[in-house]
PDB file of C-alpha atoms in Angstrom:
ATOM      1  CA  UNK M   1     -12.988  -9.665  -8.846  1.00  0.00           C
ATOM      2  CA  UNK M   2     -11.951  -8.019  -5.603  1.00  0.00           C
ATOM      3  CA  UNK M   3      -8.957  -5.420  -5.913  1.00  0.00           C
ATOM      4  CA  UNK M   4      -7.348  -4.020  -3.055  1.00  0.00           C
ATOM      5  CA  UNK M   5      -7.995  -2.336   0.369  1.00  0.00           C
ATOM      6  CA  UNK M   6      -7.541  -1.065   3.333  1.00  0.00           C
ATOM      7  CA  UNK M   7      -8.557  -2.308   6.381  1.00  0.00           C
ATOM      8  CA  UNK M   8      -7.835  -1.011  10.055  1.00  0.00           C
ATOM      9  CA  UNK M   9      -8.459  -2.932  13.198  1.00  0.00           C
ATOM     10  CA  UNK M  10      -7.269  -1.551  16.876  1.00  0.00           C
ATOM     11  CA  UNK M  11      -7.853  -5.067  18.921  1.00  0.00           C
ATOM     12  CA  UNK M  12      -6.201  -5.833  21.739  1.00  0.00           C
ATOM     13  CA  UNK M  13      -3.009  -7.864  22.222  1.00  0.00           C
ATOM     14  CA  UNK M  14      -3.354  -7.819  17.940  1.00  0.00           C
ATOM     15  CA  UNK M  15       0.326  -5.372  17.164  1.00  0.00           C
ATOM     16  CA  UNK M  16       1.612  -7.497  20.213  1.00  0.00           C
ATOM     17  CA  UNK M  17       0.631 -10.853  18.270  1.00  0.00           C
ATOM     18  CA  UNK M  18       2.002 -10.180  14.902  1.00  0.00           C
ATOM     19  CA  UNK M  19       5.040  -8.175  16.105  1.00  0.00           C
ATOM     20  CA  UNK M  20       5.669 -12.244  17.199  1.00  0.00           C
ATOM     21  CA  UNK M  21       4.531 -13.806  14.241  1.00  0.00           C
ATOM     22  CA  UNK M  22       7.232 -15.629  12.261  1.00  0.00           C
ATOM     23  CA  UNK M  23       5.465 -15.397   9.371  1.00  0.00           C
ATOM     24  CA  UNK M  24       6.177 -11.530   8.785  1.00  0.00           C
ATOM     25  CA  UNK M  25       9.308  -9.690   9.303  1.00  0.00           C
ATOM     26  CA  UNK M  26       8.795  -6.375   9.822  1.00  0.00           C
ATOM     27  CA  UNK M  27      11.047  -3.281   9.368  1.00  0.00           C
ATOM     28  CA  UNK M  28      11.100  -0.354  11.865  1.00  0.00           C
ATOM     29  CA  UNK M  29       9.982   3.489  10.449  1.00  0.00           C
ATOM     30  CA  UNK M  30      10.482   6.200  11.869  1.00  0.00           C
ATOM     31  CA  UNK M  31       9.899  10.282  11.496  1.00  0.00           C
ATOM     32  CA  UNK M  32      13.341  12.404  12.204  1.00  0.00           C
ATOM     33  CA  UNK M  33      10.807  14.970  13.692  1.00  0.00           C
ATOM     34  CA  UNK M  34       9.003  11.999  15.777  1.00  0.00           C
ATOM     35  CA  UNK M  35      11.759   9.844  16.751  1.00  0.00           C
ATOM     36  CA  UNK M  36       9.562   7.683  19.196  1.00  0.00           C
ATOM     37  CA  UNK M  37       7.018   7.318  17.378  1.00  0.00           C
ATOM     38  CA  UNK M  38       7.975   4.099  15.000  1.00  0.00           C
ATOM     39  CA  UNK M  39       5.754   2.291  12.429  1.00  0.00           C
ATOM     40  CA  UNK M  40       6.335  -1.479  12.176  1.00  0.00           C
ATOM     41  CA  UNK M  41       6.145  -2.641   8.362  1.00  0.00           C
ATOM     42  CA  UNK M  42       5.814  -6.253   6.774  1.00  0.00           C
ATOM     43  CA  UNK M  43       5.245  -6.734   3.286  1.00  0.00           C
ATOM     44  CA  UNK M  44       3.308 -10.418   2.893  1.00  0.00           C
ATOM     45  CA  UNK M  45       1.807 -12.119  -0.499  1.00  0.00           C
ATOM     46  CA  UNK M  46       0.698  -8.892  -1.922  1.00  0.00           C
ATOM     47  CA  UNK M  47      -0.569  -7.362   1.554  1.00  0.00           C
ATOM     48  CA  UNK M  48       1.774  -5.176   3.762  1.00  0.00           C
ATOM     49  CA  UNK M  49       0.921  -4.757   7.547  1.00  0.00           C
ATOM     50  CA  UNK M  50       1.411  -1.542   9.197  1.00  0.00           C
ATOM     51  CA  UNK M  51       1.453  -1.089  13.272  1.00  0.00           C
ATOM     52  CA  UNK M  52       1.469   2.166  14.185  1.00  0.00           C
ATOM     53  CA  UNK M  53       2.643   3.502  17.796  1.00  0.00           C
ATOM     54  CA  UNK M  54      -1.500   3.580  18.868  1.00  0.00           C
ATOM     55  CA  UNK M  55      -1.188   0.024  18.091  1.00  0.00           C
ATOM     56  CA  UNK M  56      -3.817   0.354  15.419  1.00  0.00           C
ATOM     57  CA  UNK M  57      -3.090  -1.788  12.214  1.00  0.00           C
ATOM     58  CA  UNK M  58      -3.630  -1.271   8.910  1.00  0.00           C
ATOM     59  CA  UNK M  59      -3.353  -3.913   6.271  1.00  0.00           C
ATOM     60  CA  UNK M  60      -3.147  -2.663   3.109  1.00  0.00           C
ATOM     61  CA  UNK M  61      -3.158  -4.190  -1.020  1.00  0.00           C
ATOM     62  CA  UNK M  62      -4.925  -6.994  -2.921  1.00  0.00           C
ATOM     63  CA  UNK M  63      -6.838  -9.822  -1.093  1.00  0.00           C
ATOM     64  CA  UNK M  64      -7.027 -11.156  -4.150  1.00  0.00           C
ATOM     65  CA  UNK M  65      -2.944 -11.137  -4.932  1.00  0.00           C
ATOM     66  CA  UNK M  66      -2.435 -12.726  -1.363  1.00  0.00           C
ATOM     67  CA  UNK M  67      -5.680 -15.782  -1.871  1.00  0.00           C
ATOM     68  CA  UNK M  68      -3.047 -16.315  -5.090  1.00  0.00           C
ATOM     69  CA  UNK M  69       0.360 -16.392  -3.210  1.00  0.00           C
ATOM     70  CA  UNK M  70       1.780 -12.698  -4.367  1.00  0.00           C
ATOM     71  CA  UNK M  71       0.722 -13.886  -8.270  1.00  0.00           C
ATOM     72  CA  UNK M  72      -1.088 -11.639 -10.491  1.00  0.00           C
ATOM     73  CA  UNK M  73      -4.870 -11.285  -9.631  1.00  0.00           C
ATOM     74  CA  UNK M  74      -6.184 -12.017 -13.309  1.00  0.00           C
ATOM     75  CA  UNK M  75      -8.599 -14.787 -12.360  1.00  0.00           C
ATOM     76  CA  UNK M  76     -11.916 -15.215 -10.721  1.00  0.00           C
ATOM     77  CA  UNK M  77     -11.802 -13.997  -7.320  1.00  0.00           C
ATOM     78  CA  UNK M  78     -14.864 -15.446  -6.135  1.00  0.00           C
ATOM     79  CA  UNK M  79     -16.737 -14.706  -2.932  1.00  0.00           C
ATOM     80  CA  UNK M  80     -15.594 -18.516  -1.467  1.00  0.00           C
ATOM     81  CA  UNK M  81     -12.271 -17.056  -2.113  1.00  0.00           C
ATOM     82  CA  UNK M  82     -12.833 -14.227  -0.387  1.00  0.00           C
ATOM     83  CA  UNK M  83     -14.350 -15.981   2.780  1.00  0.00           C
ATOM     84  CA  UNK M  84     -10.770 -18.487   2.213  1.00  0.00           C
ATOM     85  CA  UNK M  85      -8.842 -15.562   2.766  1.00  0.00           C
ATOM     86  CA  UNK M  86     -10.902 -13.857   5.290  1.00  0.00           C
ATOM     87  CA  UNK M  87     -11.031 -17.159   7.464  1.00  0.00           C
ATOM     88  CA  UNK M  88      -6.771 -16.990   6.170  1.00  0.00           C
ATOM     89  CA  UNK M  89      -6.459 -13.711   8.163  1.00  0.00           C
ATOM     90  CA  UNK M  90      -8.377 -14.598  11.443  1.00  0.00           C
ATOM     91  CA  UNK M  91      -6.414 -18.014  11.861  1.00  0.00           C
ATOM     92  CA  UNK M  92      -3.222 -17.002  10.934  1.00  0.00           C
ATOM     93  CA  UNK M  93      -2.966 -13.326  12.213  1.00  0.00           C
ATOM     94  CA  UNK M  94      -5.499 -13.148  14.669  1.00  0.00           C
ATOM     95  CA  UNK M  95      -7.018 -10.817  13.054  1.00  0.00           C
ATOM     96  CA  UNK M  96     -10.707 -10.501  13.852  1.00  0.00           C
ATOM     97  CA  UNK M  97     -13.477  -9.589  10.858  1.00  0.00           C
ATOM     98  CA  UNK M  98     -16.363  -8.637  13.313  1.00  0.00           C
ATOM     99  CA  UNK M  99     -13.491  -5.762  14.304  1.00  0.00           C
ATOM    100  CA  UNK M 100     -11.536  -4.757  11.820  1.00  0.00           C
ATOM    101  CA  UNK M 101     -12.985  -1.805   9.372  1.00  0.00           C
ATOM    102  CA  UNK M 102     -12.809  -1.736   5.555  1.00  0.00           C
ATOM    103  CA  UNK M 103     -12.065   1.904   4.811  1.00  0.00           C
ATOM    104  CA  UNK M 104     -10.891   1.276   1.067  1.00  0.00           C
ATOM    105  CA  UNK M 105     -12.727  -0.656  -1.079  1.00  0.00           C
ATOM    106  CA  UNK M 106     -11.836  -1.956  -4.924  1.00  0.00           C
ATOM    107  CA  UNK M 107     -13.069  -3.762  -7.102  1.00  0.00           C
ATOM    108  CA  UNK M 108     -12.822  -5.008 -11.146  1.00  0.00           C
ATOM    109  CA  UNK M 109     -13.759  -7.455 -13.510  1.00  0.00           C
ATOM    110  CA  UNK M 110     -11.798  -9.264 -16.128  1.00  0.00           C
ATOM    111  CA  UNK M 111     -13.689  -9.449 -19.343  1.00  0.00           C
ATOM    112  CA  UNK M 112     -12.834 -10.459 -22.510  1.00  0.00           C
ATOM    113  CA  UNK M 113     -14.320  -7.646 -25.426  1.00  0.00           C
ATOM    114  CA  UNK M 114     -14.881  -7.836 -28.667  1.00  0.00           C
ATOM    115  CA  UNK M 115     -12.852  -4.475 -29.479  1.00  0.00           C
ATOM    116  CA  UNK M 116     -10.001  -2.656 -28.095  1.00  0.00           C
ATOM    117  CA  UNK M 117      -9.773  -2.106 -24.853  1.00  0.00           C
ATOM    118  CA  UNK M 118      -6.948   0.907 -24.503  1.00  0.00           C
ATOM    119  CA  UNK M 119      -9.125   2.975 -26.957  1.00  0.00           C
ATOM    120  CA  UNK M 120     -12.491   1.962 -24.728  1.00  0.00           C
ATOM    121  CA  UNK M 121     -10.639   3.091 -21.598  1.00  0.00           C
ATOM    122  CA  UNK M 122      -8.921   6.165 -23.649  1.00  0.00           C
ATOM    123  CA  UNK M 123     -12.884   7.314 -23.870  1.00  0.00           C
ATOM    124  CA  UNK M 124     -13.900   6.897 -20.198  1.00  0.00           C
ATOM    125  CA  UNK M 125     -14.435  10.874 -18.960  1.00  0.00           C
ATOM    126  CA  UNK M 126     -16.083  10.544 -15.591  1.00  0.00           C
ATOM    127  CA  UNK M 127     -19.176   8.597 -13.406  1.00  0.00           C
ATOM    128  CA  UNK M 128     -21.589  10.287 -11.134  1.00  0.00           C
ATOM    129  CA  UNK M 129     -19.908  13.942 -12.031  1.00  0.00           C
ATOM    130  CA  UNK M 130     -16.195  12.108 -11.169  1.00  0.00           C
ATOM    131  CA  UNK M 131     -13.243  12.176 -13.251  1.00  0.00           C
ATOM    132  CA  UNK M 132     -11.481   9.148 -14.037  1.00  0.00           C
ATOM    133  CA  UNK M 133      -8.002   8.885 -13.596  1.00  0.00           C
ATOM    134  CA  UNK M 134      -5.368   6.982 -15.787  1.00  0.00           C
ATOM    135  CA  UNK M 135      -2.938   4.645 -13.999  1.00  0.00           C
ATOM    136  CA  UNK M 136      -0.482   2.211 -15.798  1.00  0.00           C
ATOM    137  CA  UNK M 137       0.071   4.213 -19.030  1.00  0.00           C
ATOM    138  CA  UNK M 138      -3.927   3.833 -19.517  1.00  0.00           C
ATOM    139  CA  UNK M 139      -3.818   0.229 -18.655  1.00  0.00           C
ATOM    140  CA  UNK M 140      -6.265   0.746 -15.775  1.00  0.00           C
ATOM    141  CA  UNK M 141      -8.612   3.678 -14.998  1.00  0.00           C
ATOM    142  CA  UNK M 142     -10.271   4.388 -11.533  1.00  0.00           C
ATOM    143  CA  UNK M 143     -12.923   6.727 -10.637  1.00  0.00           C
ATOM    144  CA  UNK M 144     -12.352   7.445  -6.689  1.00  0.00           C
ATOM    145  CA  UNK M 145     -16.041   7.248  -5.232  1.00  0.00           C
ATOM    146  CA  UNK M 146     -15.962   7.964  -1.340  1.00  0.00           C
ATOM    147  CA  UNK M 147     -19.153   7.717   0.383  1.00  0.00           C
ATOM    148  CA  UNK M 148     -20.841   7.220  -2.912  1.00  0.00           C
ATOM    149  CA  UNK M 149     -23.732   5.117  -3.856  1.00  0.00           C
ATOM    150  CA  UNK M 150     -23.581   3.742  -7.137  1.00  0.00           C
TER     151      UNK M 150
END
């Protein structure tokens, strides 16, 4: 199962194109300190699209969520799923997978166990030498791993 991430792409004509698409509606942001320069924001099926004033964009949250609408992501998220959505992205928002750049990466797997899964969890201390971190009230734990090999 594929999680989440966070991918950045700076292609041309790209904030141009989906600053026009009818599909998002985006929301101005802005710094008081940095009045010009303003962030465009659309939240879509579990992804939100960010344009920043460089024209770089950043979509960010759960491939997964958006292949299932917005819905929760608690079934198999296969990798013909991921090339669905992936395919989903590049017809739909122009958005181009030979340019774009994953910089966050997650990933999980639904299993079914044979004992309790909160006190399993409850137990987890770290991997590779790094803490894991509760999120959820200890319904998910995450281990951040940058530029790790596991």
């Amino acid at each position: 199962m594929f999680c989440g991430s966070s991918i950045w792409t700076k292609q041309k004509g790209l904030a141009s194109f989906l600053l026009g698409c009818s599909e998002l509606d985006f929301i101005q942001q802005f710094k008081i300190d940095q009045p010009d320069a303003i962030t465009y924001i659309a939240n879509y099926y579990g992804l939100k699209f960010e344009i920043f004033p460089s024209e770089m964009v950043r979509i960010r949250g759960s491939l997964h969520k958006f292949f299932n609408m917005g819905l929760p992501n608690d079934d198999n998220f296969t990798y013909g799923k991921l090339r669905a959505t992936i395919d989903y992205l590049r017809d739909n928002f122009g958005i181009d997978p030979y340019l774009a750049k994953i910089h966050h990466l997650e990933y999980g797997f639904n299993i079914d166990t044979p004992y309790n899964t909160k006190e399993y969890l409850s137990s987890l201390i770290s991997c590779k030498g790094k803490p894991f971190n509760q999120f959820n009230m200890g319904e998910y734990m995450y281990c951040e791993m940058v530029n790790a090999v596991l």
